[in-house]
Coordinates of C-alpha atoms in Angstrom, one line a residue:
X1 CA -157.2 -40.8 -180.5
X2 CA -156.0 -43.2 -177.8
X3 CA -154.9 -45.9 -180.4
X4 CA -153.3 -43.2 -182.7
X5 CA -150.8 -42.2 -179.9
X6 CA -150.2 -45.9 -178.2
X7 CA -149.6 -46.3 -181.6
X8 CA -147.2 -43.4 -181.6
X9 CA -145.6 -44.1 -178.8
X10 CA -145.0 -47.7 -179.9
X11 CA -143.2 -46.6 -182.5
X12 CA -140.8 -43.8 -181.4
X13 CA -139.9 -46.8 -178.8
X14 CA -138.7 -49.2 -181.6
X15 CA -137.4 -47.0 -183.7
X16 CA -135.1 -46.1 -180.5
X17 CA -134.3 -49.8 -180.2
X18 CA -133.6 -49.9 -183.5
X19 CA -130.7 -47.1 -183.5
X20 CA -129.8 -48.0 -179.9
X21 CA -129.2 -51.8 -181.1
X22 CA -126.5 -51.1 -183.3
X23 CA -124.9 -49.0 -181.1
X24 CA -124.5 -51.4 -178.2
X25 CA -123.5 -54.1 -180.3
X26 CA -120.7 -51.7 -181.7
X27 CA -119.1 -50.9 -178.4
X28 CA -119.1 -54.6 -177.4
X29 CA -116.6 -55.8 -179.6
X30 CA -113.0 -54.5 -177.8
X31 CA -110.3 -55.7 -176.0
X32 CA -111.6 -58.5 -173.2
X33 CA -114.8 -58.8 -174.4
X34 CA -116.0 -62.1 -174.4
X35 CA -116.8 -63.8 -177.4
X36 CA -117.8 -67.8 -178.3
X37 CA -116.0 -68.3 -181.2
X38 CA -112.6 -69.0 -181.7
X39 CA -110.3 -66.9 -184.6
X40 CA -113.4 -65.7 -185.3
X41 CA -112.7 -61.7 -186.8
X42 CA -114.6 -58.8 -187.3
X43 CA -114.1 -55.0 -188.2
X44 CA -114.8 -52.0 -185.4
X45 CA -114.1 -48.4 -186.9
X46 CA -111.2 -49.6 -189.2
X47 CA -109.7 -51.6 -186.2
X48 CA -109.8 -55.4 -186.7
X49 CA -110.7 -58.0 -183.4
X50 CA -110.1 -61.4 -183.4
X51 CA -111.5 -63.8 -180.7
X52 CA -108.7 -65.8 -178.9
X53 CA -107.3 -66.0 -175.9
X54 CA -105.0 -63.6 -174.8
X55 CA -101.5 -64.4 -174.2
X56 CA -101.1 -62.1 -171.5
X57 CA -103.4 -63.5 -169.3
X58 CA -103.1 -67.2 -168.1
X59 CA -106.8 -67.2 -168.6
X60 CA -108.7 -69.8 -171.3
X61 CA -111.4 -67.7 -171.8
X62 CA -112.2 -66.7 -175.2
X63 CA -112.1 -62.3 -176.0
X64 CA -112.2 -60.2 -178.1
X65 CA -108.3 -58.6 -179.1
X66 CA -107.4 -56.2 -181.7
X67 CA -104.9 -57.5 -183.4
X68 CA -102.6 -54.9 -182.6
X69 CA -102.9 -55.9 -178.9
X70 CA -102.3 -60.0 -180.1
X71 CA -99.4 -58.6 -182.1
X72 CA -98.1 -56.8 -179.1
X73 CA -98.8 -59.8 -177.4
X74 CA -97.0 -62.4 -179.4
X75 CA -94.1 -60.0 -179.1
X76 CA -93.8 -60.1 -175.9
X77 CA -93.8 -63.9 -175.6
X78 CA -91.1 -64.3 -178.3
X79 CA -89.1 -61.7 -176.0
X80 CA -89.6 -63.4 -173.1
X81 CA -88.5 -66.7 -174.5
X82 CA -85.6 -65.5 -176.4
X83 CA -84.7 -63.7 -173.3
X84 CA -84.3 -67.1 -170.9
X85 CA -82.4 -68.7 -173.9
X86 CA -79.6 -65.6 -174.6
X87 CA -79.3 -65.4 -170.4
X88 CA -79.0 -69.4 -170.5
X89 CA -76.1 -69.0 -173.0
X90 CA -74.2 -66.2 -171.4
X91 CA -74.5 -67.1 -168.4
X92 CA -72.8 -70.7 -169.6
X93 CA -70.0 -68.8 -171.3
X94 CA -68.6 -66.9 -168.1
X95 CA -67.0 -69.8 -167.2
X96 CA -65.4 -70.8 -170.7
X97 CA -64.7 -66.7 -171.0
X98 CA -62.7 -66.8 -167.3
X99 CA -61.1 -69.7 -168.3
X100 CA -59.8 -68.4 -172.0
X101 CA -57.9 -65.1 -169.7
X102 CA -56.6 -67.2 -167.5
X103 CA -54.8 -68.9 -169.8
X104 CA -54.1 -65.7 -172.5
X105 CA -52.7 -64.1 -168.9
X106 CA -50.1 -67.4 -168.3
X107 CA -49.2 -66.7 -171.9
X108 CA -48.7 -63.6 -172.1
X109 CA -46.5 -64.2 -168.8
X110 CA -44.5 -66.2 -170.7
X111 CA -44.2 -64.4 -173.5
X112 CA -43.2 -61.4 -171.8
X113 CA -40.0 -63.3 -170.1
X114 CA -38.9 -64.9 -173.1
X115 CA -38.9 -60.8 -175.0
X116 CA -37.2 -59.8 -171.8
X117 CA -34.7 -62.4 -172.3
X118 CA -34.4 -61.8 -175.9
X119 CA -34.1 -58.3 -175.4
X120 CA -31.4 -59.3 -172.7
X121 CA -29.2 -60.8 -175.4
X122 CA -29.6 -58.5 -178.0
X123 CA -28.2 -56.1 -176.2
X124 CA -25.5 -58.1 -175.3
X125 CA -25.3 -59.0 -179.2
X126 CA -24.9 -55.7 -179.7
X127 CA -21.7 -54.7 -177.0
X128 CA -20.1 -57.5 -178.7
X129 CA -20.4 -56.3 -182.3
X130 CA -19.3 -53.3 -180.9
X131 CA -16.3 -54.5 -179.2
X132 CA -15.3 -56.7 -182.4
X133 CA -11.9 -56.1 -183.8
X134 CA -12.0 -59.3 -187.0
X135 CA -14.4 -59.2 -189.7
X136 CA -15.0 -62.5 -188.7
X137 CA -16.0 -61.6 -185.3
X138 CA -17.7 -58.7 -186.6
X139 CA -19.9 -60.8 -189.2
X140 CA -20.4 -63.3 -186.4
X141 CA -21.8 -60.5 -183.9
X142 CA -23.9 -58.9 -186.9
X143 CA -25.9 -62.4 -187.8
X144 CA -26.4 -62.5 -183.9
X145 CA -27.7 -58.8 -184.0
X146 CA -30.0 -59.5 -186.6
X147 CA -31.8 -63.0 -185.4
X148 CA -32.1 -61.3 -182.0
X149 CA -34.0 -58.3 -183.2
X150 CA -35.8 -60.2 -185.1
X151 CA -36.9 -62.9 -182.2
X152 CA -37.7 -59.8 -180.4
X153 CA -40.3 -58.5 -183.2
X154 CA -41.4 -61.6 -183.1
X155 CA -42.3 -61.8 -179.2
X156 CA -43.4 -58.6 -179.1
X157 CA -46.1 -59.2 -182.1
X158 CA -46.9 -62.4 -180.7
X159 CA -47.3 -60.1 -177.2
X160 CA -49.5 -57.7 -178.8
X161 CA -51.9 -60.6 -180.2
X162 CA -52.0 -62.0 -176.7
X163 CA -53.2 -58.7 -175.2
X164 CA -55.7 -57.8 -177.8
X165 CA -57.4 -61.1 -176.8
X166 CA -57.4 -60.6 -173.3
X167 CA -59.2 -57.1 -174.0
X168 CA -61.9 -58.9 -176.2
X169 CA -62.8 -61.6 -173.7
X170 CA -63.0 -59.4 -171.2
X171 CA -65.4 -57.1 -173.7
X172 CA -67.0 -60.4 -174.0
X173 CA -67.2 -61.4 -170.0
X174 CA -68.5 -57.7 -169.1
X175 CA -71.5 -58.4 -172.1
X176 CA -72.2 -61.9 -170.7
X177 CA -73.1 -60.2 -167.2
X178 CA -74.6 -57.3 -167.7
X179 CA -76.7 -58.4 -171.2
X180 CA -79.1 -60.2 -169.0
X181 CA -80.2 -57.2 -167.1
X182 CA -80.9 -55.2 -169.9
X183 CA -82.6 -58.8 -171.8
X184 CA -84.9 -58.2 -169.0
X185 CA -85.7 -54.4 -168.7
X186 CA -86.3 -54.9 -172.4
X187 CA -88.6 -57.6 -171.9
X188 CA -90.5 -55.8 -169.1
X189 CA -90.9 -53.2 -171.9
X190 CA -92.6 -54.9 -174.1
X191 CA -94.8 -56.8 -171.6
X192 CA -95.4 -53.3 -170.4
X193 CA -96.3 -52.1 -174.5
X194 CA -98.6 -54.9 -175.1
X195 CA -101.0 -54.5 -171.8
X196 CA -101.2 -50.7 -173.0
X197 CA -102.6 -51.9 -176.2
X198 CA -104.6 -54.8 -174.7
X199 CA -106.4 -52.9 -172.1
X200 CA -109.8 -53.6 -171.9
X201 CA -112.3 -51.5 -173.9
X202 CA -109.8 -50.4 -176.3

């Protein structure tokens, strides 16, 4: 009788090991569990690990990561390298920006005084053709008349142009310092995405 429930006994305790086992070992694989063997992969519930070393950490220990979180992951570290390199740029083309409305502002300086003069001797053009008494005169005055208002169509396209581009590099100079801000806040949104989905026992 002894035997029969040592016996018993003996068995209701491995047969507990037994579905206890699997179990245990199930729950092990997640995020930051350590694990030996590199790239090695495996299948939890539908959700795939992979052991490597996480990118978020500067640790070189080997764990387990979904590969949503190393997705995540990578993500972020393309971000965060792209990021330094657009800020590098932009921040070089402030310079080369200032330096392109300086010089649209000197000619549209210019440009302005040479329509102002134009303008200046169109109208006077114009009081002579009035004031003509020969056709000669008159003919004279109306040539004048018409290569005046046309130099002044001309200035006041080229003035147009000249203020267009101003507008666009300063567009471009307000983008160059305030796209780095937001490079960053995106960045720290991603970094912020990917530890979510890396934390540890997920």
């Amino acid at each position: 009788m002894r035997k029969l429930a040592s016996l018993t006994l003996a068995l209701v305790v491995a047969g507990g090991v037994m579905i206890a086992t699997p179990a245990t070992a199930a729950a092990k694989i997640s995020n930051g569990v350590a694990c030996k063997k590199l790239n090695q992969t495996t299948t939890v519930s539908g959700s795939k690990y992979k052991c490597a070393k996480n990118p978020l950490s500067t640790s070189t220990k080997l764990t387990w990561l979904s590969l949503d979180c190393l997705n995540s992951a990578a993500a972020f570290v393309k971000s965060q390298k792209d990021s330094v390199v657009l800020t590098t740029n932009l921040t070089a083309q402030i310079p080369v920006i200032d330096l392109g409305i300086t010089t649209e502002t000197a000619n549209k300086a210019e440009t302005q005084k040479k329509l102002d003069d134009t303008n200046l001797r169109l109208t006077a053009a114009k009081a002579k053709l009035a004031a003509a008494v020969s056709d000669a005169d008159k003919k004279a005055y109306t040539s004048a008349v018409s290569a005046w208002t046309s130099a002044v169509r001309l200035y006041t396209s080229q003035l147009n142009k000249i203020t267009l581009n101003i507008r666009k590099l300063e567009s471009a100079k307000l983008a160059a310092t305030t796209q780095p801000a937001q490079l960053k806040a995106d960045v720290a949104n991603t970094k912020a995405n990917a530890q979510l989905i890396c934390t540890k026992g997920f």
